[in-house]
Structure formats: C-alpha cells, structure tokens
Coordinates of C-alpha atoms in Angstrom, one line a residue:
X18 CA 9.3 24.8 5.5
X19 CA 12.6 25.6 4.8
X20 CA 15.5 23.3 3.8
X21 CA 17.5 24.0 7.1
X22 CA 14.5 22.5 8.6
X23 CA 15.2 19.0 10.0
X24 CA 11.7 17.9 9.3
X25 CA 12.2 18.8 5.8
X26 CA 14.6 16.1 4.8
X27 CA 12.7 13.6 6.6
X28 CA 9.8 14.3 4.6
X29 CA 11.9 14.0 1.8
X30 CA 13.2 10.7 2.7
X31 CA 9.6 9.2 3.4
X32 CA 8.6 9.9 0.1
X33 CA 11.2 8.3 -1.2
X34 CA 10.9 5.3 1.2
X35 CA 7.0 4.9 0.2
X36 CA 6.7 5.9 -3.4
X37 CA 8.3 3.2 -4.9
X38 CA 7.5 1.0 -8.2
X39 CA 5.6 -2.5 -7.5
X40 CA 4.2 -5.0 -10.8
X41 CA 1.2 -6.6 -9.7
X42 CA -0.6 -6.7 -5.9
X43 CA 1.9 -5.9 -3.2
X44 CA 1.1 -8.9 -0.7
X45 CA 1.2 -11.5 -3.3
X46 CA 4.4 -9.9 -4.9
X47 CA 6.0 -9.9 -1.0
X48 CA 5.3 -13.8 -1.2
X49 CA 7.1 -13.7 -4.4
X50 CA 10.4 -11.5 -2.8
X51 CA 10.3 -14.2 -0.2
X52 CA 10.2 -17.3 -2.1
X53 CA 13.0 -15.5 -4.7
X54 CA 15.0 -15.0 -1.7
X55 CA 15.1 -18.0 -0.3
X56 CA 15.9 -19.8 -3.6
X57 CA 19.0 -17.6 -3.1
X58 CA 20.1 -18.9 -0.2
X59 CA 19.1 -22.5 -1.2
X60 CA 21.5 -22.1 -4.6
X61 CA 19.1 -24.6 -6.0
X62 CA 15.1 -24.6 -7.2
X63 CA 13.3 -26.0 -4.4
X64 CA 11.2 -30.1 -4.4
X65 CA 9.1 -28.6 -2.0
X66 CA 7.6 -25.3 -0.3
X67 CA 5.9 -24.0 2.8
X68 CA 4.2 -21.0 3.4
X69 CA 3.2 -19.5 6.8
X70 CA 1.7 -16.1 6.2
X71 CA -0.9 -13.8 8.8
X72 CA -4.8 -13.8 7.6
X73 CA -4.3 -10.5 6.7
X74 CA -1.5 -11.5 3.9
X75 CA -3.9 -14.6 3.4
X76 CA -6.9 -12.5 2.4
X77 CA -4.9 -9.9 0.3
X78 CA -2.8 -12.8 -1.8
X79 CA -5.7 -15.3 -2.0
X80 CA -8.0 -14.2 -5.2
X81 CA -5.6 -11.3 -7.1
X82 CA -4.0 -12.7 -10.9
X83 CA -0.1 -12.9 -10.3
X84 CA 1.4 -10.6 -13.4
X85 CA 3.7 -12.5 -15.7
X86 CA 2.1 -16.2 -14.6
X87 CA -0.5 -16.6 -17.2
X88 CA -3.5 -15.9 -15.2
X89 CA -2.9 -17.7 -12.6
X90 CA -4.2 -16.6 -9.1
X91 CA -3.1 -16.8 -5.3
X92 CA -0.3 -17.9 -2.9
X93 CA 1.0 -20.8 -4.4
X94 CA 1.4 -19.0 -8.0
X95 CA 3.6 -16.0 -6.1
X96 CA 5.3 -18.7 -4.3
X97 CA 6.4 -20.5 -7.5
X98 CA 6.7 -17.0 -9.4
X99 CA 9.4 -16.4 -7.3
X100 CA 10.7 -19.6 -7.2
X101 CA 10.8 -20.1 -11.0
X102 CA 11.8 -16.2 -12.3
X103 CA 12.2 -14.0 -9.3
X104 CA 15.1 -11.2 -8.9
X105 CA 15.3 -10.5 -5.5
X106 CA 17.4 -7.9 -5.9
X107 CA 14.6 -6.0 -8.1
X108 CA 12.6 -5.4 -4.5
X109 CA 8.5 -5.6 -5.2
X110 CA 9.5 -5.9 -9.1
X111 CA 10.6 -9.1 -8.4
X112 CA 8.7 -10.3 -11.3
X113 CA 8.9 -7.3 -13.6
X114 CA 10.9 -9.0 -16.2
X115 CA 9.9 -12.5 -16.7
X116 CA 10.2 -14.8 -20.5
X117 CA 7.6 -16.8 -22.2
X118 CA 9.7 -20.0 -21.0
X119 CA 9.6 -18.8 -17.5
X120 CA 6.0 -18.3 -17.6
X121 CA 5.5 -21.6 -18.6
X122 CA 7.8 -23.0 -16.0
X123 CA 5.7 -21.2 -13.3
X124 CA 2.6 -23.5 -14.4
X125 CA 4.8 -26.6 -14.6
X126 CA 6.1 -26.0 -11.0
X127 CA 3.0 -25.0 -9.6
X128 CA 1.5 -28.8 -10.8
X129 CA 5.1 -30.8 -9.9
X130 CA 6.0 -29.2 -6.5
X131 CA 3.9 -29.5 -2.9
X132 CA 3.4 -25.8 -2.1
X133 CA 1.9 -25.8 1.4
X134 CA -0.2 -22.5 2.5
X135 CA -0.8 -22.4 6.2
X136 CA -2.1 -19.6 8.6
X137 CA 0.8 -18.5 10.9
X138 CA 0.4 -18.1 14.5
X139 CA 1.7 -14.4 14.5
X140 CA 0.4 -11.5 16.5
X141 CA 1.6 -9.8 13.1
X142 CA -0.9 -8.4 10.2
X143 CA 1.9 -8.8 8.1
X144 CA 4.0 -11.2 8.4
X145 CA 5.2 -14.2 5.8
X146 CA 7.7 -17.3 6.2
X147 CA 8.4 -19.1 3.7
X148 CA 10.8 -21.5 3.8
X149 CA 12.2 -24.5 1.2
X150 CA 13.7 -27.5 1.0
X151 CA 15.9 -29.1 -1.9
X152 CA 15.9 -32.4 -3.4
X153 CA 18.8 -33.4 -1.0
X154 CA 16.3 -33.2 1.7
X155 CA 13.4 -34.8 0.3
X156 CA 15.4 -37.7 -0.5
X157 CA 17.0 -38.4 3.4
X158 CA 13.7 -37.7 4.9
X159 CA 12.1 -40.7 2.1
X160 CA 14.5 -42.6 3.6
X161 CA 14.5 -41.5 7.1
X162 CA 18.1 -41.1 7.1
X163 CA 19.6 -41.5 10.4
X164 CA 21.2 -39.3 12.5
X165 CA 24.9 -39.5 11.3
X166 CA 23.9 -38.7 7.6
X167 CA 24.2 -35.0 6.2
X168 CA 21.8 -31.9 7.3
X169 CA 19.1 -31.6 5.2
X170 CA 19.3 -28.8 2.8
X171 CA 16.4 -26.2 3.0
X172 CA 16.1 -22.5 3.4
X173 CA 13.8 -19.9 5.4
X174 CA 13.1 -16.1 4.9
X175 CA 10.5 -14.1 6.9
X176 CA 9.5 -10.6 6.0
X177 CA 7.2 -8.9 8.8
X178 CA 5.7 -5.5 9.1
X179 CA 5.9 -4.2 6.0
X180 CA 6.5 -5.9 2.0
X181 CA 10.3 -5.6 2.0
X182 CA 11.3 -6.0 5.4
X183 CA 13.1 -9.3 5.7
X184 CA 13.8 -9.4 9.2
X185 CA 15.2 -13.4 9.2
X186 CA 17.1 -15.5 7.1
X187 CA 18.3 -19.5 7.5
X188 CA 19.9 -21.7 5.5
X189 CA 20.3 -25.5 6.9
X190 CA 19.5 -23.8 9.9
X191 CA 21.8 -21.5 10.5
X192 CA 20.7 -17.9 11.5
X193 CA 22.3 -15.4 8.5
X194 CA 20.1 -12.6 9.5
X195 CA 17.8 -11.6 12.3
X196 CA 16.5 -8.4 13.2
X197 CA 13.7 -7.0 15.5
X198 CA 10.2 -6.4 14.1
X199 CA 9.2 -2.8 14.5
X200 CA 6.1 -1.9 16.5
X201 CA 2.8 -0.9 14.9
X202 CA 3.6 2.9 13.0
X203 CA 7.6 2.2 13.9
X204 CA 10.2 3.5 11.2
X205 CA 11.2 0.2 10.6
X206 CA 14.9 -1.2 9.8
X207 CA 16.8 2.2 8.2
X208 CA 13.4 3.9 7.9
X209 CA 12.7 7.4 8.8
X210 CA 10.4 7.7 12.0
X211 CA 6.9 8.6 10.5
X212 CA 6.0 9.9 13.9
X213 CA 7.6 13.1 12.5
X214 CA 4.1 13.6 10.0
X215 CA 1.7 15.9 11.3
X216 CA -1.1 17.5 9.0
X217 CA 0.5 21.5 9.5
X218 CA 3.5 19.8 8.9
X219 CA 2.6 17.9 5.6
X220 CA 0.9 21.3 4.6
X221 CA 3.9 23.4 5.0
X222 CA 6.1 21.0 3.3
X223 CA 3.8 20.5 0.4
X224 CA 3.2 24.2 -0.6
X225 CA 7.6 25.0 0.2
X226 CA 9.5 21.8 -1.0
X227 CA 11.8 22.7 -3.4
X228 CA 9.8 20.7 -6.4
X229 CA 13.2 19.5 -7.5
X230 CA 13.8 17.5 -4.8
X231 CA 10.5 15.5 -5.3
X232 CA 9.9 16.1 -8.8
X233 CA 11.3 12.7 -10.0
X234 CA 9.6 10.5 -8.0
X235 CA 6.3 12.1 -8.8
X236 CA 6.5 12.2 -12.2
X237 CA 7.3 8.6 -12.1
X238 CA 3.8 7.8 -9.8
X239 CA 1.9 10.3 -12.8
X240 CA 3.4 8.2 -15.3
X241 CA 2.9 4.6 -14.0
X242 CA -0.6 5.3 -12.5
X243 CA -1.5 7.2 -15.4
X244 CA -0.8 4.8 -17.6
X245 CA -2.7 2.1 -16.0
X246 CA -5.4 3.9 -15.7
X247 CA -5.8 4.5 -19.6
X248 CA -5.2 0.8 -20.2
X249 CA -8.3 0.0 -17.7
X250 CA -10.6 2.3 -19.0
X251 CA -9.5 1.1 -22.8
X252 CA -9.3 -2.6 -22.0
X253 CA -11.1 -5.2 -21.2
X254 CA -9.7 -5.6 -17.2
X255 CA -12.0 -7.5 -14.0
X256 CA -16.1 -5.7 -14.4
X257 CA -14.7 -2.7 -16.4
X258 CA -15.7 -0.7 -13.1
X259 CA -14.2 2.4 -14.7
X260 CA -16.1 2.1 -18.4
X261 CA -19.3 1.1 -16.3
X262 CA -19.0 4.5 -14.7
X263 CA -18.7 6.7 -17.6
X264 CA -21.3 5.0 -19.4
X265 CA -24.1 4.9 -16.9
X266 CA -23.2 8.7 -15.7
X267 CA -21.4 10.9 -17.9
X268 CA -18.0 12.2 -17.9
X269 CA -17.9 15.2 -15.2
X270 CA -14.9 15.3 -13.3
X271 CA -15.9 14.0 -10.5
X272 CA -17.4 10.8 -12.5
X273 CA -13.8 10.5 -14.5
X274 CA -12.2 11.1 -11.1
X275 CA -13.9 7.9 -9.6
X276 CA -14.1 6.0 -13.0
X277 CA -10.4 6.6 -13.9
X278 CA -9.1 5.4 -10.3
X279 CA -11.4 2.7 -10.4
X280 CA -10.3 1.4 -14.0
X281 CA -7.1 1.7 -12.5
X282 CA -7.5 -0.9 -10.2
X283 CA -9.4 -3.3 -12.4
X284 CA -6.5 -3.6 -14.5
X285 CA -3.9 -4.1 -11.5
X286 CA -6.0 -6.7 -10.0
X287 CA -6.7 -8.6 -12.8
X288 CA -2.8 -9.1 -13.3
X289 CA -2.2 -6.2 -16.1
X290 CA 1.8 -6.3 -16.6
X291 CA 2.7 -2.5 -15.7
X292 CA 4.0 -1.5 -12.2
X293 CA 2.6 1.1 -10.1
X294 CA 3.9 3.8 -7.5
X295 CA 2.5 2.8 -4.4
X296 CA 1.7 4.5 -0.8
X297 CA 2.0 2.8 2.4
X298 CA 3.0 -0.1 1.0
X299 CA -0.1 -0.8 -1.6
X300 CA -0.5 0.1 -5.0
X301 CA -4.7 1.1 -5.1
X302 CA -3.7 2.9 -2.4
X303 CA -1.1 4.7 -4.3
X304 CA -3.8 5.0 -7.0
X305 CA -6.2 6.6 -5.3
X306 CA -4.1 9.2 -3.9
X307 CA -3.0 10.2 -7.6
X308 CA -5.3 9.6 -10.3
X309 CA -7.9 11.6 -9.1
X310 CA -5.8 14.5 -8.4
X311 CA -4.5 14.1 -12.1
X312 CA -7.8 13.9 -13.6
X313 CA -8.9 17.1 -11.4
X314 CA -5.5 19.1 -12.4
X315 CA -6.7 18.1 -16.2
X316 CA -10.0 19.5 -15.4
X317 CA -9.2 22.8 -13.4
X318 CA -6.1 23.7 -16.0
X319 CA -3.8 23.7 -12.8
X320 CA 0.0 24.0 -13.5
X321 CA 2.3 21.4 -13.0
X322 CA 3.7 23.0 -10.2
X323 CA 0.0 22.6 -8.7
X324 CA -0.2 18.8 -9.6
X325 CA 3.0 18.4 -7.6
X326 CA 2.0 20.1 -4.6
X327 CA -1.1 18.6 -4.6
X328 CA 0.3 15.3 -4.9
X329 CA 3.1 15.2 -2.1
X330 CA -0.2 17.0 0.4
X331 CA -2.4 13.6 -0.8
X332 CA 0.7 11.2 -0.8
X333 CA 1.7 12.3 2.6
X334 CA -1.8 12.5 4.2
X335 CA -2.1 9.0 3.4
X336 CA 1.0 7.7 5.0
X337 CA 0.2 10.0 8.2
X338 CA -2.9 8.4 8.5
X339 CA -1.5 5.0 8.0
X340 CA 1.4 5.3 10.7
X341 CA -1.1 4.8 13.1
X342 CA -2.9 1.5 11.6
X343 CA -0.4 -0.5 9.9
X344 CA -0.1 -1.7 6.2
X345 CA -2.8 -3.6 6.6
X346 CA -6.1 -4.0 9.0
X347 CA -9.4 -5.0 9.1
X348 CA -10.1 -1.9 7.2
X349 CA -9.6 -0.9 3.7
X350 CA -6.2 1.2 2.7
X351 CA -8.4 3.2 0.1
X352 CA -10.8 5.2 3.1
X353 CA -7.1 6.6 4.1
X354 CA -6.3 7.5 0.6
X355 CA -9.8 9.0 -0.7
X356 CA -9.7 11.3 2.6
X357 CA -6.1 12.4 1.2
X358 CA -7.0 12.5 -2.1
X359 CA -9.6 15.0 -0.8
X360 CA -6.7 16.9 0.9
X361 CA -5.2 17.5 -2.8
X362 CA -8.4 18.0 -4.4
X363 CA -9.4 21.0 -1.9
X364 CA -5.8 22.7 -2.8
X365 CA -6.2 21.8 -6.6
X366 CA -9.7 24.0 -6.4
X367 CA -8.4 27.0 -4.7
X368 CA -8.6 25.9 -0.5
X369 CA -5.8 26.3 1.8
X370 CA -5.0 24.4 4.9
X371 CA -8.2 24.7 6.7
X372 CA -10.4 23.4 3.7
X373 CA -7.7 20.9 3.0
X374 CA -8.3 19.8 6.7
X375 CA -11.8 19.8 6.6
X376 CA -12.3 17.4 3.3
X377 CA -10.1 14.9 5.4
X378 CA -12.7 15.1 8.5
X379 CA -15.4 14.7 6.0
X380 CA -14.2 11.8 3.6
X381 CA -13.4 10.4 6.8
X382 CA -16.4 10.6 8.4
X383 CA -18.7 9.4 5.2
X384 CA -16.5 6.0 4.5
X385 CA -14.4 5.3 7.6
X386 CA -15.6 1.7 8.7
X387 CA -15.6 0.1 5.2
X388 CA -14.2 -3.2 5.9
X389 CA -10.9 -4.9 4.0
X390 CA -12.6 -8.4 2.8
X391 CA -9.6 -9.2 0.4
X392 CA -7.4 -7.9 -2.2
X393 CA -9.6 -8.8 -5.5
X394 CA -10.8 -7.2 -8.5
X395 CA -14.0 -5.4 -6.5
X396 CA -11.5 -3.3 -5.0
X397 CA -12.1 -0.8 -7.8
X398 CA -15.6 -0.4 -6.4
X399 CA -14.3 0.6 -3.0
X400 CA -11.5 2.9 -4.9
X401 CA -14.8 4.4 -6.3
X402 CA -16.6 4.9 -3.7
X403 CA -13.4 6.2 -1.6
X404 CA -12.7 8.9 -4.6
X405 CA -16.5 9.8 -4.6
X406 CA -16.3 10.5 -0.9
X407 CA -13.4 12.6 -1.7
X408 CA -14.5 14.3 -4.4
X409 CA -17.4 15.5 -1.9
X410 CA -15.7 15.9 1.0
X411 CA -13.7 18.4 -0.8
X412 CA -16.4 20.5 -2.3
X413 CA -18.1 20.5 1.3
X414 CA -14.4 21.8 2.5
X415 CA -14.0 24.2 0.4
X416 CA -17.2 26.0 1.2
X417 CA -16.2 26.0 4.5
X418 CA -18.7 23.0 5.4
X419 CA -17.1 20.3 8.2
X420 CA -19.1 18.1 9.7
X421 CA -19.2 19.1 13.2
X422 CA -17.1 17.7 16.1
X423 CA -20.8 16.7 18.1
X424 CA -21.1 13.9 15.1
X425 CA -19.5 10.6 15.4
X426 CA -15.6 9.9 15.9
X427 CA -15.3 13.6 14.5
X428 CA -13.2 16.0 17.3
X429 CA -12.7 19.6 16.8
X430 CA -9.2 18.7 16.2
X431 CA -8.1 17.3 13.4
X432 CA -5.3 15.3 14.5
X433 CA -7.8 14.0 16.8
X434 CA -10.0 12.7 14.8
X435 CA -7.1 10.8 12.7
X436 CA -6.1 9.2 16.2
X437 CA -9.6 7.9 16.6
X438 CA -10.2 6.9 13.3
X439 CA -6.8 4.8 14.0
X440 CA -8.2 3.5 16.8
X441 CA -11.6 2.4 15.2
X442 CA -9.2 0.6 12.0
X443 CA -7.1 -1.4 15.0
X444 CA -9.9 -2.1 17.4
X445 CA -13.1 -2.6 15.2
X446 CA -16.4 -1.1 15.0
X447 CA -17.8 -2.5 18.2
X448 CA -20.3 0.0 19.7
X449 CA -18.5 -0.4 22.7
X450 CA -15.3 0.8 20.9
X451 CA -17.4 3.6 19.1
X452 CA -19.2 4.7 22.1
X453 CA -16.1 4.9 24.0
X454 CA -14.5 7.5 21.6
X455 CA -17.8 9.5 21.2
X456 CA -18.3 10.2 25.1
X457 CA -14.3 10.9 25.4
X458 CA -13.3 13.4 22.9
X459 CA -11.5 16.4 23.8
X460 CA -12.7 19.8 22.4
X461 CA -9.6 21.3 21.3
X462 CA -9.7 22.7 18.3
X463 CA -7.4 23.2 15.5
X464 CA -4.9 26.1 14.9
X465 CA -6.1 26.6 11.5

C-alpha cells in the first residue's frame, strides 16, 4: 500500500488511536478518568459519590486490584482513586503517578465517603456516570433547605462507548458538554472510521508501511508488554499461570508463547504498577496480540523489521475483528486477539496472506464462544488458552490446513466468517442464532 494511498494514513491513525499506554485494568481505570474528571469540575474532593455503570463495566471493574491503591479491589477503589490522585489530563494513566500519602488517602476515603455502585439502565456495554456532590450539598439536603437557598454543588461525567469517550459533562446542573454516542463499530468523536479495515487491506499495509511511521508506537507496546511479562513470570503475581506453565510442560515456544502472555496478565490483574499498550481498548488484549509474537520472533531469529510487520498484521486483525463487536460483550476480547496473534505468527514462520488468513478461520473456529465472566486474575488462563489456539491455528495455516467452510460458522470467505463470528459475540450462542448462520452462508470464497 503506498503512502498516496488514502487508506494508508488511516491505518496509520488507528494505530495510533488504539495503541495507547493504560496502568492497571482499562474499565476500572475509565471509572477512575471519570471520577478525576468530575472532581475537576467540582473544584473540591467530593462528601459523596454515585456510580451508574452497564453490567458489562460492572463485571470487568468488580474483582481486578486497582494499581497504586494498596491492594485494594473494585469500583469503589477506582472511584476514590480518582477522586483522591487522579490526573485527568494523563487519559487511562490517570493513576500512573500516585505518592505514598495519596495511597493512603485512597483507603481513608474509601472508609469516610458513601460511594454508591448501581447498574445503569443503558442499552450501552459501556457506559459509566459518575457523578458527585460537595459538602455544600450534603449539608442543604441535611437540612432540607428550601427552595430559595443556593443550588447544590455536585458534578456529573459520563463516558460511553469506549474508555475515554466522555460524551457529557454537568456541573450544578448545567450542561458543559454533550455529544452523541457512536453506534456499535462507529469511529467515535475524532476517530478514524474503522469500517475502512479489511483483512487484504491490513495485509497490504502490514508488509508496505513505511516502519518509521509505526516504529515508535511499537516499540513502545514491545517494551511495556515485554516488560510485564518478565515481571509475571519472575514474580509472585495472581496463580503464577505463566510459571505453572513452564514447569509442568517445558519451555518450547509454543509453551513460552502461552506461558509468557499468560504471566503477563497475572501480573496486570493483580494490580502490578507498569502500564501496558492496549488494543481495542483492553490491555490482555493488547498482550495477547504482542507477546506471543515477541516470544516467537525470539525463537525463529526474525529481524526486527519482521517483529514489526508481524505486529501491526496481529494489532490490526484485532481491531478489525473488534469493529464489529464492541469493546466489550458477552464474549472474551482475547478469542479476537489469539486469532490475530495467529495472523502474526503464520507471517513470523514463513506464510503469506492466505496462511495468515487461514490461522484466523482456525483460532477462530477452536475458541470462538468462550464467554467474558469478568475481568479477574483467571483471565491469564483464557489468554493461554487463546495463544494456544493460535499458536495451532497457525501451524495448521501454514500447511495449508483450514478448517473447511461445511464446519460451523466457518464461510469460504474470510471476511465472512469474521461477520458471523461478530454476530455470534453480539447475539449469543443460542442454537437458534448458530443454526441460523450455518444454513445461510454464502460460498464465496476468498481472493487469496
């Protein structure tokens, strides 16, 4: 793909967009961004505290440590984390930096100031309100002031459809900023349209960019998830998922490939105070699209120049196949992320477009279904599981092996089979929903 190409800057610009740097797990930390916010616009630290968030936010902020709180877990510990030491302006580091002082006034806030959590009413997966209220207002509504006295003071900040998207903003009630939510897959406010992604597209782009323009923010994702994936494996992080591994079954690449994604996560879930580059708006998922390629670049003795490609094929691959679900659903982000892991994999050991095509049919058709129950240190066993899948859905690809378009939600077309496998993640595993796609596939096949 060449520069004059309109695509190409587009797909320079979504990278940028999506591989960004997050400390800690990305639905508690937009809690945080929130609650940082709207201390902001309060100008004071809040007496009080509610939070309305979608079940999906629920179940991913509910049981992960909050980094730089002391160990301490779940919505009410973002809430106050942003409350007490949150930089807004730092985006999903929001808590990078945070004193010894400030982690102990995180504790004292949580036990002094009601933080309510409540379910929102939203037609959203993602979607978090959180709005305060200063002393000023506690005190007239203890007195039930009447209606002459002053407005009370409080504050409101919603972020919907994806972690950084504030989309409306109150203070005493007055509207500072509202904006539309974006639809399901939209480009959201500023973003580029990721309708643009196709998987020739993503392949032409990966094996022409120009590695300069990219390089920076990929050696930034090789050094942050790198990093945390030694300090897993080396620690003592969650069940040790990733030391587990190499004991019980050696250290082939395709073990370290698992174990060193997996000890990645351990160590991000349990609250381990290094950020990480993220895809699609979660950090395992930007994980799992990057340590195993690293760990299999290691391995194969690929140049850099390889590890690059691979990684902007997986990285993209992911956030095609995410366009179509959301940030979040019912369904775990890592299945997305194996299957493109797989895509970088087949390149790193010698396959071109087809085979990279084929070990995304394949991973998807060995994990797609696995189901989302919360954002909580077992996720390393799904990242395993995901990277296992991907590790042989490659090897089958680049021996020419697919399963076969008469099998499941697989089509002939791969583009096809990412369309239903959206489907599936946004309108469940019913049989009726399976069936449906099974006895309605069209038997195009690919130009490959």
């Amino acid at each position: 793909m060449e520069r004059t190409d309109e695509r190409y800057g587009r797909y320079v610009a979504i990278l940028e967009e999506e591989l960004v740097a997050a400390m800690g797990c990305t639905e508690p930390i937009a809690i945080a961004l929130a609650a940082a916010r709207a201390r902001e616009l309060l100008d004071a630290e809040p007496a009080r505290v509610e939070v309305k968030a979608s079940g999906s936010i629920i179940k991913n902020a509910k049981s992960v440590v909050v980094p730089h709180t002391g160990g301490l877990k779940g919505i009410e510990a973002a809430a106050a984390a942003g409350i007490v030491a949150g930089r807004a302006e730092r985006s999903l580091e929001v808590i990078a930096e945070v004193s010894p002082e400030e982690i102990a006034g995180i504790a004292a806030y949580v036990e002094r100031a009601p933080i309510a959590v409540e379910r929102a009413a939203s037609e959203l997966d993602f979607d978090i309100v959180v709005r305060v209220f200063s002393d000023a207002e506690a005190q007239a509504a203890d007195a039930e002031a009447d209606a002459c006295a002053s407005p009370a003071r409080s504050a409101l900040v919603r972020i919907a459809d994806f972690h950084t998207n504030i989309v409306r903003e109150e203070r005493d009630g007055k509207v500072l900023r509202d904006v539309a939510v974006p639809s399901v897959g939209g480009s959201g406010d500023g973003m580029t349209d990721r309708g643009v992604l196709s998987m020739e597209g993503i392949w032409d782009f990966a094996m022409t960019v120009e590695l300069d323009d990219v390089r920076d923010l990929l050696d930034r994702q090789i050094a942050c998830n790198g990093a945390i994936a030694d300090e897993g494996l080396a620690g003592d992080w969650g069940a040790n998922i990733g030391s587990v591994m190499l004991g019980a079954y050696g250290d082939d690449v395709k073990v370290r490939a698992c174990a060193c994604a997996a000890a990645a996560s351990d160590a991000r879930m349990s609250g381990y105070e290094l950020p990480v580059v993220i895809n699609s708006g979660s950090g395992n998922q930007g994980i799992t699209v990057s340590v195993p390629l690293i760990v299999y670049a290691r391995h194969l003795g690929s140049s850099d120049e390889q590890l690059y490609r691979a990684l902007v094929l997986s990285n993209l691959v992911a956030i095609h196949q995410k366009t179509g679900i959301g940030r979040l659903s019912a369904f775990c982000g890592a299945v997305c992320a194996g299957a493109a892991a797989g895509a970088g994999i087949a390149y790193l050991d010698g396959g071109g477009y087809c085979e990279a095509c084929h070990a995304v049919v394949n991973a998807l058709s060995i994990v797609a279904g696995m189901v989302c129950d919360g954002a909580k240190a077992d996720c390393a066993l799904k990242i395993s599981t995901c990277v296992n899948a991907a590790c042989q859905a490659a090897a089958m690809g680049t021996r020419g092996v697919r399963v076969q378009s008469t099998d499941g939600i697989v089509e002939e077309n791969v583009e096809r089979t990412l369309d239903n496998f959206a489907i599936l993640s946004t309108h469940g595993t019913s049989d009726s929903v399976i069936l449906d796609l099974m006895l309605n596939k069209e038997h195009a096949p690919d130009a490959e």
